[in-house]
Amino acid sequence: QVQQEQWGAGLLKPSETLSLTCGVSDDSMTSSSYWWGWIRQPPGQGLEWIGEINHSGSTNYNPSLRSRVTLSADTSKKQFSLKMTSVTAADTAVYYCARVVVPFGEAHYFDYWGQGARVTVSS
Amino acid sequence: DIVMTQSPDSLAVSLGERATVHCKSSQSVFYTSNNKNYLAWYQQKPGQPPKLLFHWASTRESGVPDRFSGSGSGTDFTLTISSLQAEDVAVYYCQQYYSTPKTFGQGTKVEIK
């Protein structure tokens, strides 16, 4: 079973950069059957897809966040990371990493999720 | 973007009774080339990450009790819990993966009456 651990700074000031990393416990990170994604959930609200990356470094981003988000992956460490620049209070949320299933060559749904990392942006 | 709209926002059902959650997409998520609906359902309990219940609208994940069922096609989908149990109290989300950006419904909170 895939288990994912997330880590990164939990309290940021406006204009700072959010950085989170997710570790994958098995060897699925190098498989072409999966991509690796990030989803966030503001307090008391629904889910917003941020983006996803595969083992080769190909990425898909939510256009609404694309200008501020960079995803990266290090298969040797079995880790993938999220950086979001110029954060504001609107970026306060729980950030989840997740494995994305790729049945037909395109990343689709999320079958395993990390436990979530709470990020608060406040001056 | 494809907008996913769930109804109701919340519902309270007696133990053992049926709970039905609806999800409507702003455009069809049915892909004619492979005859599949690009829709997933998730369950999120308080303080936990979402858990995948169904993909392709009606394909149940391993370990999901068979009292849960997914149905629908095109733009209208339904998640049904045939006999609500206490452990089913959660927020349920639909998600389309037909196009980028992937989008979720706003969630439906299911409680015990």
PDB file of C-alpha atoms in Angstrom:
ATOM      1  CA  GLN A   1       0.000   0.000   0.000  1.00  0.00           C
ATOM      2  CA  VAL A   2       1.289   3.430  -0.895  1.00  0.00           C
ATOM      3  CA  GLN A   3       1.830   5.719   2.034  1.00  0.00           C
ATOM      4  CA  GLN A   4       2.733   9.331   1.544  1.00  0.00           C
ATOM      5  CA  GLU A   5       4.248  11.658   4.038  1.00  0.00           C
ATOM      6  CA  GLN A   6       4.194  15.403   3.584  1.00  0.00           C
ATOM      7  CA  TRP A   7       6.376  18.024   5.178  1.00  0.00           C
ATOM      8  CA  GLY A   8       7.041  21.762   4.907  1.00  0.00           C
ATOM      9  CA  ALA A   9       6.572  25.090   6.657  1.00  0.00           C
ATOM     10  CA  GLY A  10       3.125  25.560   8.197  1.00  0.00           C
ATOM     11  CA  LEU A  11       3.075  29.323   8.862  1.00  0.00           C
ATOM     12  CA  LEU A  12       3.992  31.858   6.212  1.00  0.00           C
ATOM     13  CA  LYS A  13       3.785  35.609   5.838  1.00  0.00           C
ATOM     14  CA  PRO A  14       2.189  37.227   2.790  1.00  0.00           C
ATOM     15  CA  SER A  15       4.524  37.329  -0.231  1.00  0.00           C
ATOM     16  CA  GLU A  16       6.598  34.380   1.023  1.00  0.00           C
ATOM     17  CA  THR A  17       7.050  31.101  -0.840  1.00  0.00           C
ATOM     18  CA  LEU A  18       5.225  27.947   0.164  1.00  0.00           C
ATOM     19  CA  SER A  19       7.302  24.767  -0.106  1.00  0.00           C
ATOM     20  CA  LEU A  20       6.001  21.273   0.520  1.00  0.00           C
ATOM     21  CA  THR A  21       7.463  17.851  -0.195  1.00  0.00           C
ATOM     22  CA  CYS A  22       5.784  14.475  -0.387  1.00  0.00           C
ATOM     23  CA  GLY A  23       7.586  11.163   0.024  1.00  0.00           C
ATOM     24  CA  VAL A  24       6.412   7.948  -1.607  1.00  0.00           C
ATOM     25  CA  SER A  25       6.955   4.743   0.342  1.00  0.00           C
ATOM     26  CA  ASP A  26       7.019   2.238  -2.526  1.00  0.00           C
ATOM     27  CA  ASP A  27       8.581   2.116  -6.006  1.00  0.00           C
ATOM     28  CA  SER A  28       5.528   3.352  -7.913  1.00  0.00           C
ATOM     29  CA  MET A  29       7.043   6.785  -8.486  1.00  0.00           C
ATOM     30  CA  THR A  30       9.014   5.524 -11.490  1.00  0.00           C
ATOM     31  CA  SER A  31       6.019   3.777 -13.014  1.00  0.00           C
ATOM     32  CA  SER A  32       4.368   5.195 -16.134  1.00  0.00           C
ATOM     33  CA  SER A  33       1.047   4.136 -14.593  1.00  0.00           C
ATOM     34  CA  TYR A  34       1.055   7.057 -12.179  1.00  0.00           C
ATOM     35  CA  TRP A  35       1.478  10.779 -11.952  1.00  0.00           C
ATOM     36  CA  TRP A  36       1.865  12.729  -8.702  1.00  0.00           C
ATOM     37  CA  GLY A  37      -0.473  15.531  -7.794  1.00  0.00           C
ATOM     38  CA  TRP A  38      -1.302  18.303  -5.365  1.00  0.00           C
ATOM     39  CA  ILE A  39      -4.764  19.338  -4.200  1.00  0.00           C
ATOM     40  CA  ARG A  40      -5.673  21.939  -1.594  1.00  0.00           C
ATOM     41  CA  GLN A  41      -8.647  22.539   0.677  1.00  0.00           C
ATOM     42  CA  PRO A  42      -9.249  25.942   2.305  1.00  0.00           C
ATOM     43  CA  PRO A  43     -10.742  25.800   5.803  1.00  0.00           C
ATOM     44  CA  GLY A  44     -14.311  24.538   5.681  1.00  0.00           C
ATOM     45  CA  GLN A  45     -14.323  24.500   1.885  1.00  0.00           C
ATOM     46  CA  GLY A  46     -14.035  22.095  -1.018  1.00  0.00           C
ATOM     47  CA  LEU A  47     -11.128  20.714  -3.011  1.00  0.00           C
ATOM     48  CA  GLU A  48      -9.038  22.546  -5.611  1.00  0.00           C
ATOM     49  CA  TRP A  49      -6.636  20.779  -7.953  1.00  0.00           C
ATOM     50  CA  ILE A  50      -3.241  22.507  -8.130  1.00  0.00           C
ATOM     51  CA  GLY A  51      -1.298  20.388 -10.580  1.00  0.00           C
ATOM     52  CA  GLU A  52       0.537  17.133 -11.235  1.00  0.00           C
ATOM     53  CA  ILE A  53       3.885  15.793 -12.391  1.00  0.00           C
ATOM     54  CA  ASN A  54       5.200  12.497 -13.693  1.00  0.00           C
ATOM     55  CA  HIS A  55       8.529  10.758 -13.151  1.00  0.00           C
ATOM     56  CA  SER A  56       9.986  12.358 -16.267  1.00  0.00           C
ATOM     57  CA  GLY A  57       9.144  15.858 -15.085  1.00  0.00           C
ATOM     58  CA  SER A  58       6.183  16.498 -17.377  1.00  0.00           C
ATOM     59  CA  THR A  59       3.632  18.708 -15.666  1.00  0.00           C
ATOM     60  CA  ASN A  60       0.027  19.854 -15.806  1.00  0.00           C
ATOM     61  CA  TYR A  61      -1.051  22.923 -13.858  1.00  0.00           C
ATOM     62  CA  ASN A  62      -4.315  24.572 -12.913  1.00  0.00           C
ATOM     63  CA  PRO A  63      -4.326  27.707 -15.098  1.00  0.00           C
ATOM     64  CA  SER A  64      -5.602  29.749 -12.145  1.00  0.00           C
ATOM     65  CA  LEU A  65      -2.394  29.019 -10.207  1.00  0.00           C
ATOM     66  CA  ARG A  66       0.090  28.308 -12.984  1.00  0.00           C
ATOM     67  CA  SER A  67       1.966  31.599 -12.739  1.00  0.00           C
ATOM     68  CA  ARG A  68       2.872  30.970  -9.087  1.00  0.00           C
ATOM     69  CA  VAL A  69       3.304  27.193  -8.923  1.00  0.00           C
ATOM     70  CA  THR A  70       6.255  24.961  -9.740  1.00  0.00           C
ATOM     71  CA  LEU A  71       6.220  21.188  -9.313  1.00  0.00           C
ATOM     72  CA  SER A  72       9.319  19.040  -9.252  1.00  0.00           C
ATOM     73  CA  ALA A  73      10.119  15.380  -8.740  1.00  0.00           C
ATOM     74  CA  ASP A  74      13.190  13.468  -7.541  1.00  0.00           C
ATOM     75  CA  THR A  75      12.687   9.792  -8.269  1.00  0.00           C
ATOM     76  CA  SER A  76      15.995   8.811  -6.634  1.00  0.00           C
ATOM     77  CA  LYS A  77      14.670  10.130  -3.318  1.00  0.00           C
ATOM     78  CA  LYS A  78      11.080   9.024  -4.089  1.00  0.00           C
ATOM     79  CA  GLN A  79       9.891  12.571  -3.444  1.00  0.00           C
ATOM     80  CA  PHE A  80       7.948  15.244  -5.289  1.00  0.00           C
ATOM     81  CA  SER A  81       7.556  18.877  -4.312  1.00  0.00           C
ATOM     82  CA  LEU A  82       5.333  21.928  -4.613  1.00  0.00           C
ATOM     83  CA  LYS A  83       6.488  25.542  -4.584  1.00  0.00           C
ATOM     84  CA  MET A  84       4.017  28.414  -4.634  1.00  0.00           C
ATOM     85  CA  THR A  85       5.314  31.971  -4.713  1.00  0.00           C
ATOM     86  CA  SER A  86       3.810  35.239  -3.464  1.00  0.00           C
ATOM     87  CA  VAL A  87       1.318  33.611  -1.108  1.00  0.00           C
ATOM     88  CA  THR A  88      -1.608  35.541   0.356  1.00  0.00           C
ATOM     89  CA  ALA A  89      -4.232  34.753   2.980  1.00  0.00           C
ATOM     90  CA  ALA A  90      -6.289  33.169   0.186  1.00  0.00           C
ATOM     91  CA  ASP A  91      -3.671  30.404  -0.018  1.00  0.00           C
ATOM     92  CA  THR A  92      -4.403  29.300   3.548  1.00  0.00           C
ATOM     93  CA  ALA A  93      -5.458  25.664   3.230  1.00  0.00           C
ATOM     94  CA  VAL A  94      -4.662  22.045   3.872  1.00  0.00           C
ATOM     95  CA  TYR A  95      -2.426  20.877   1.030  1.00  0.00           C
ATOM     96  CA  TYR A  96      -2.648  17.237  -0.005  1.00  0.00           C
ATOM     97  CA  CYS A  97      -0.302  15.241  -2.158  1.00  0.00           C
ATOM     98  CA  ALA A  98      -1.825  12.327  -4.027  1.00  0.00           C
ATOM     99  CA  ARG A  99      -1.035   9.575  -6.492  1.00  0.00           C
ATOM    100  CA  VAL A 100      -2.784  10.044  -9.818  1.00  0.00           C
ATOM    101  CA  VAL A 101      -3.844   6.996 -11.801  1.00  0.00           C
ATOM    102  CA  VAL A 102      -2.972   6.983 -15.511  1.00  0.00           C
ATOM    103  CA  PRO A 103      -5.085   4.328 -17.245  1.00  0.00           C
ATOM    104  CA  PHE A 104      -4.863   5.621 -20.819  1.00  0.00           C
ATOM    105  CA  GLY A 105      -1.741   7.757 -20.862  1.00  0.00           C
ATOM    106  CA  GLU A 106      -3.349  10.763 -19.186  1.00  0.00           C
ATOM    107  CA  ALA A 107      -3.515  11.484 -15.473  1.00  0.00           C
ATOM    108  CA  HIS A 108      -7.000  11.015 -14.122  1.00  0.00           C
ATOM    109  CA  TYR A 109      -8.166  10.285 -10.586  1.00  0.00           C
ATOM    110  CA  PHE A 110      -6.442  10.194  -7.196  1.00  0.00           C
ATOM    111  CA  ASP A 111      -6.173   6.788  -5.552  1.00  0.00           C
ATOM    112  CA  TYR A 112      -3.889   7.473  -2.578  1.00  0.00           C
ATOM    113  CA  TRP A 113      -3.623  10.703  -0.626  1.00  0.00           C
ATOM    114  CA  GLY A 114      -1.123  12.051   1.866  1.00  0.00           C
ATOM    115  CA  GLN A 115      -2.335  13.008   5.326  1.00  0.00           C
ATOM    116  CA  GLY A 116      -2.339  16.712   4.427  1.00  0.00           C
ATOM    117  CA  ALA A 117      -0.220  19.669   5.488  1.00  0.00           C
ATOM    118  CA  ARG A 118      -1.902  22.685   7.021  1.00  0.00           C
ATOM    119  CA  VAL A 119      -0.515  25.970   5.720  1.00  0.00           C
ATOM    120  CA  THR A 120      -1.535  29.301   7.200  1.00  0.00           C
ATOM    121  CA  VAL A 121      -0.642  32.629   5.620  1.00  0.00           C
ATOM    122  CA  SER A 122      -0.838  35.499   8.076  1.00  0.00           C
ATOM    123  CA  SER A 123       1.058  38.658   8.803  1.00  0.00           C
TER     124      SER A 123
ATOM    125  CA  ASP B   1     -13.507  24.853 -16.809  1.00  0.00           C
ATOM    126  CA  ILE B   2     -16.097  22.147 -16.187  1.00  0.00           C
ATOM    127  CA  VAL B   3     -18.209  23.143 -13.201  1.00  0.00           C
ATOM    128  CA  MET B   4     -19.371  20.316 -10.960  1.00  0.00           C
ATOM    129  CA  THR B   5     -22.495  20.988  -8.922  1.00  0.00           C
ATOM    130  CA  GLN B   6     -23.643  18.626  -6.188  1.00  0.00           C
ATOM    131  CA  SER B   7     -27.029  18.427  -4.541  1.00  0.00           C
ATOM    132  CA  PRO B   8     -28.037  18.636  -1.847  1.00  0.00           C
ATOM    133  CA  ASP B   9     -25.344  20.447   0.117  1.00  0.00           C
ATOM    134  CA  SER B  10     -26.236  18.284   3.093  1.00  0.00           C
ATOM    135  CA  LEU B  11     -28.668  15.552   3.981  1.00  0.00           C
ATOM    136  CA  ALA B  12     -29.656  13.686   7.124  1.00  0.00           C
ATOM    137  CA  VAL B  13     -30.755  10.075   6.779  1.00  0.00           C
ATOM    138  CA  SER B  14     -31.816   7.533   9.378  1.00  0.00           C
ATOM    139  CA  LEU B  15     -29.589   4.551   9.993  1.00  0.00           C
ATOM    140  CA  GLY B  16     -30.400   1.789   7.542  1.00  0.00           C
ATOM    141  CA  GLU B  17     -32.108   4.138   5.111  1.00  0.00           C
ATOM    142  CA  ARG B  18     -30.989   5.146   1.615  1.00  0.00           C
ATOM    143  CA  ALA B  19     -28.837   8.217   1.008  1.00  0.00           C
ATOM    144  CA  THR B  20     -28.555   9.703  -2.478  1.00  0.00           C
ATOM    145  CA  VAL B  21     -26.077  12.345  -3.618  1.00  0.00           C
ATOM    146  CA  HIS B  22     -26.323  13.996  -7.030  1.00  0.00           C
ATOM    147  CA  CYS B  23     -23.558  15.481  -9.156  1.00  0.00           C
ATOM    148  CA  LYS B  24     -24.094  17.451 -12.345  1.00  0.00           C
ATOM    149  CA  SER B  25     -21.363  18.601 -14.719  1.00  0.00           C
ATOM    150  CA  SER B  26     -21.606  21.751 -16.836  1.00  0.00           C
ATOM    151  CA  GLN B  27     -20.667  19.699 -19.901  1.00  0.00           C
ATOM    152  CA  SER B  28     -20.589  16.008 -20.697  1.00  0.00           C
ATOM    153  CA  VAL B  29     -17.712  14.007 -19.214  1.00  0.00           C
ATOM    154  CA  PHE B  30     -18.493  10.981 -21.390  1.00  0.00           C
ATOM    155  CA  TYR B  31     -15.691  10.088 -23.787  1.00  0.00           C
ATOM    156  CA  THR B  32     -17.214   8.385 -26.821  1.00  0.00           C
ATOM    157  CA  SER B  33     -13.943   6.854 -28.034  1.00  0.00           C
ATOM    158  CA  ASN B  34     -13.774   4.493 -25.047  1.00  0.00           C
ATOM    159  CA  ASN B  35     -17.369   4.664 -23.802  1.00  0.00           C
ATOM    160  CA  LYS B  36     -16.361   5.878 -20.354  1.00  0.00           C
ATOM    161  CA  ASN B  37     -17.521   8.613 -18.017  1.00  0.00           C
ATOM    162  CA  TYR B  38     -14.552  10.513 -16.611  1.00  0.00           C
ATOM    163  CA  LEU B  39     -15.946  10.912 -13.105  1.00  0.00           C
ATOM    164  CA  ALA B  40     -14.768   9.854  -9.639  1.00  0.00           C
ATOM    165  CA  TRP B  41     -16.360   9.900  -6.189  1.00  0.00           C
ATOM    166  CA  TYR B  42     -14.526  10.467  -2.891  1.00  0.00           C
ATOM    167  CA  GLN B  43     -15.451  10.192   0.765  1.00  0.00           C
ATOM    168  CA  GLN B  44     -13.856  12.532   3.308  1.00  0.00           C
ATOM    169  CA  LYS B  45     -14.263  11.988   7.020  1.00  0.00           C
ATOM    170  CA  PRO B  46     -13.376  14.763   9.494  1.00  0.00           C
ATOM    171  CA  GLY B  47      -9.648  15.301   9.847  1.00  0.00           C
ATOM    172  CA  GLN B  48      -8.826  12.785   7.111  1.00  0.00           C
ATOM    173  CA  PRO B  49      -7.817  13.053   3.461  1.00  0.00           C
ATOM    174  CA  PRO B  50     -10.370  12.083   0.833  1.00  0.00           C
ATOM    175  CA  LYS B  51     -10.710   8.402  -0.004  1.00  0.00           C
ATOM    176  CA  LEU B  52     -11.431   7.218  -3.542  1.00  0.00           C
ATOM    177  CA  LEU B  53     -14.724   5.313  -3.772  1.00  0.00           C
ATOM    178  CA  PHE B  54     -15.424   5.079  -7.515  1.00  0.00           C
ATOM    179  CA  HIS B  55     -13.774   5.862 -10.816  1.00  0.00           C
ATOM    180  CA  TRP B  56     -15.308   5.737 -14.310  1.00  0.00           C
ATOM    181  CA  ALA B  57     -18.474   6.799 -12.459  1.00  0.00           C
ATOM    182  CA  SER B  58     -19.412   3.295 -11.332  1.00  0.00           C
ATOM    183  CA  THR B  59     -16.254   1.198 -10.846  1.00  0.00           C
ATOM    184  CA  ARG B  60     -16.040   0.553  -7.114  1.00  0.00           C
ATOM    185  CA  GLU B  61     -12.597   0.599  -5.510  1.00  0.00           C
ATOM    186  CA  SER B  62     -11.382  -2.481  -3.697  1.00  0.00           C
ATOM    187  CA  GLY B  63     -12.579  -2.559  -0.110  1.00  0.00           C
ATOM    188  CA  VAL B  64     -15.503  -0.190  -0.611  1.00  0.00           C
ATOM    189  CA  PRO B  65     -18.674  -1.809   0.793  1.00  0.00           C
ATOM    190  CA  ASP B  66     -21.224  -2.839  -1.790  1.00  0.00           C
ATOM    191  CA  ARG B  67     -23.893  -0.697  -0.106  1.00  0.00           C
ATOM    192  CA  PHE B  68     -22.188   2.115  -2.049  1.00  0.00           C
ATOM    193  CA  SER B  69     -23.018   2.408  -5.733  1.00  0.00           C
ATOM    194  CA  GLY B  70     -22.250   4.936  -8.459  1.00  0.00           C
ATOM    195  CA  SER B  71     -24.353   5.546 -11.544  1.00  0.00           C
ATOM    196  CA  GLY B  72     -25.113   8.020 -14.294  1.00  0.00           C
ATOM    197  CA  SER B  73     -23.700   9.146 -17.599  1.00  0.00           C
ATOM    198  CA  GLY B  74     -22.973  12.279 -19.562  1.00  0.00           C
ATOM    199  CA  THR B  75     -23.709  15.161 -17.210  1.00  0.00           C
ATOM    200  CA  ASP B  76     -25.756  13.585 -14.414  1.00  0.00           C
ATOM    201  CA  PHE B  77     -24.384  11.214 -11.811  1.00  0.00           C
ATOM    202  CA  THR B  78     -25.541   9.681  -8.537  1.00  0.00           C
ATOM    203  CA  LEU B  79     -23.822   8.192  -5.510  1.00  0.00           C
ATOM    204  CA  THR B  80     -26.143   5.966  -3.505  1.00  0.00           C
ATOM    205  CA  ILE B  81     -25.663   4.465  -0.068  1.00  0.00           C
ATOM    206  CA  SER B  82     -28.322   1.776   0.085  1.00  0.00           C
ATOM    207  CA  SER B  83     -28.366   1.351   3.861  1.00  0.00           C
ATOM    208  CA  LEU B  84     -26.644   4.146   5.758  1.00  0.00           C
ATOM    209  CA  GLN B  85     -24.270   3.081   8.514  1.00  0.00           C
ATOM    210  CA  ALA B  86     -22.793   5.260  11.250  1.00  0.00           C
ATOM    211  CA  GLU B  87     -19.340   5.010   9.680  1.00  0.00           C
ATOM    212  CA  ASP B  88     -20.652   6.531   6.439  1.00  0.00           C
ATOM    213  CA  VAL B  89     -21.002   9.980   8.020  1.00  0.00           C
ATOM    214  CA  ALA B  90     -18.721  12.088   5.835  1.00  0.00           C
ATOM    215  CA  VAL B  91     -18.557  14.660   3.077  1.00  0.00           C
ATOM    216  CA  TYR B  92     -18.769  13.194  -0.418  1.00  0.00           C
ATOM    217  CA  TYR B  93     -17.199  14.814  -3.477  1.00  0.00           C
ATOM    218  CA  CYS B  94     -17.462  14.136  -7.189  1.00  0.00           C
ATOM    219  CA  GLN B  95     -14.552  14.984  -9.493  1.00  0.00           C
ATOM    220  CA  GLN B  96     -14.284  15.166 -13.261  1.00  0.00           C
ATOM    221  CA  TYR B  97     -11.087  14.206 -15.040  1.00  0.00           C
ATOM    222  CA  TYR B  98     -12.387  14.711 -18.575  1.00  0.00           C
ATOM    223  CA  SER B  99     -10.469  17.940 -19.026  1.00  0.00           C
ATOM    224  CA  THR B 100      -7.898  20.184 -17.386  1.00  0.00           C
ATOM    225  CA  PRO B 101      -8.269  21.670 -14.879  1.00  0.00           C
ATOM    226  CA  LYS B 102      -9.623  18.726 -12.920  1.00  0.00           C
ATOM    227  CA  THR B 103     -12.534  20.036 -10.863  1.00  0.00           C
ATOM    228  CA  PHE B 104     -14.507  18.881  -7.845  1.00  0.00           C
ATOM    229  CA  GLY B 105     -18.053  19.412  -6.712  1.00  0.00           C
ATOM    230  CA  GLN B 106     -18.568  21.527  -3.622  1.00  0.00           C
ATOM    231  CA  GLY B 107     -19.275  18.467  -1.484  1.00  0.00           C
ATOM    232  CA  THR B 108     -22.342  16.925   0.142  1.00  0.00           C
ATOM    233  CA  LYS B 109     -22.365  16.354   3.885  1.00  0.00           C
ATOM    234  CA  VAL B 110     -24.144  13.139   4.902  1.00  0.00           C
ATOM    235  CA  GLU B 111     -25.296  12.903   8.508  1.00  0.00           C
ATOM    236  CA  ILE B 112     -27.426  10.640  10.661  1.00  0.00           C
ATOM    237  CA  LYS B 113     -30.989  11.780  11.335  1.00  0.00           C
TER     238      LYS B 113
END
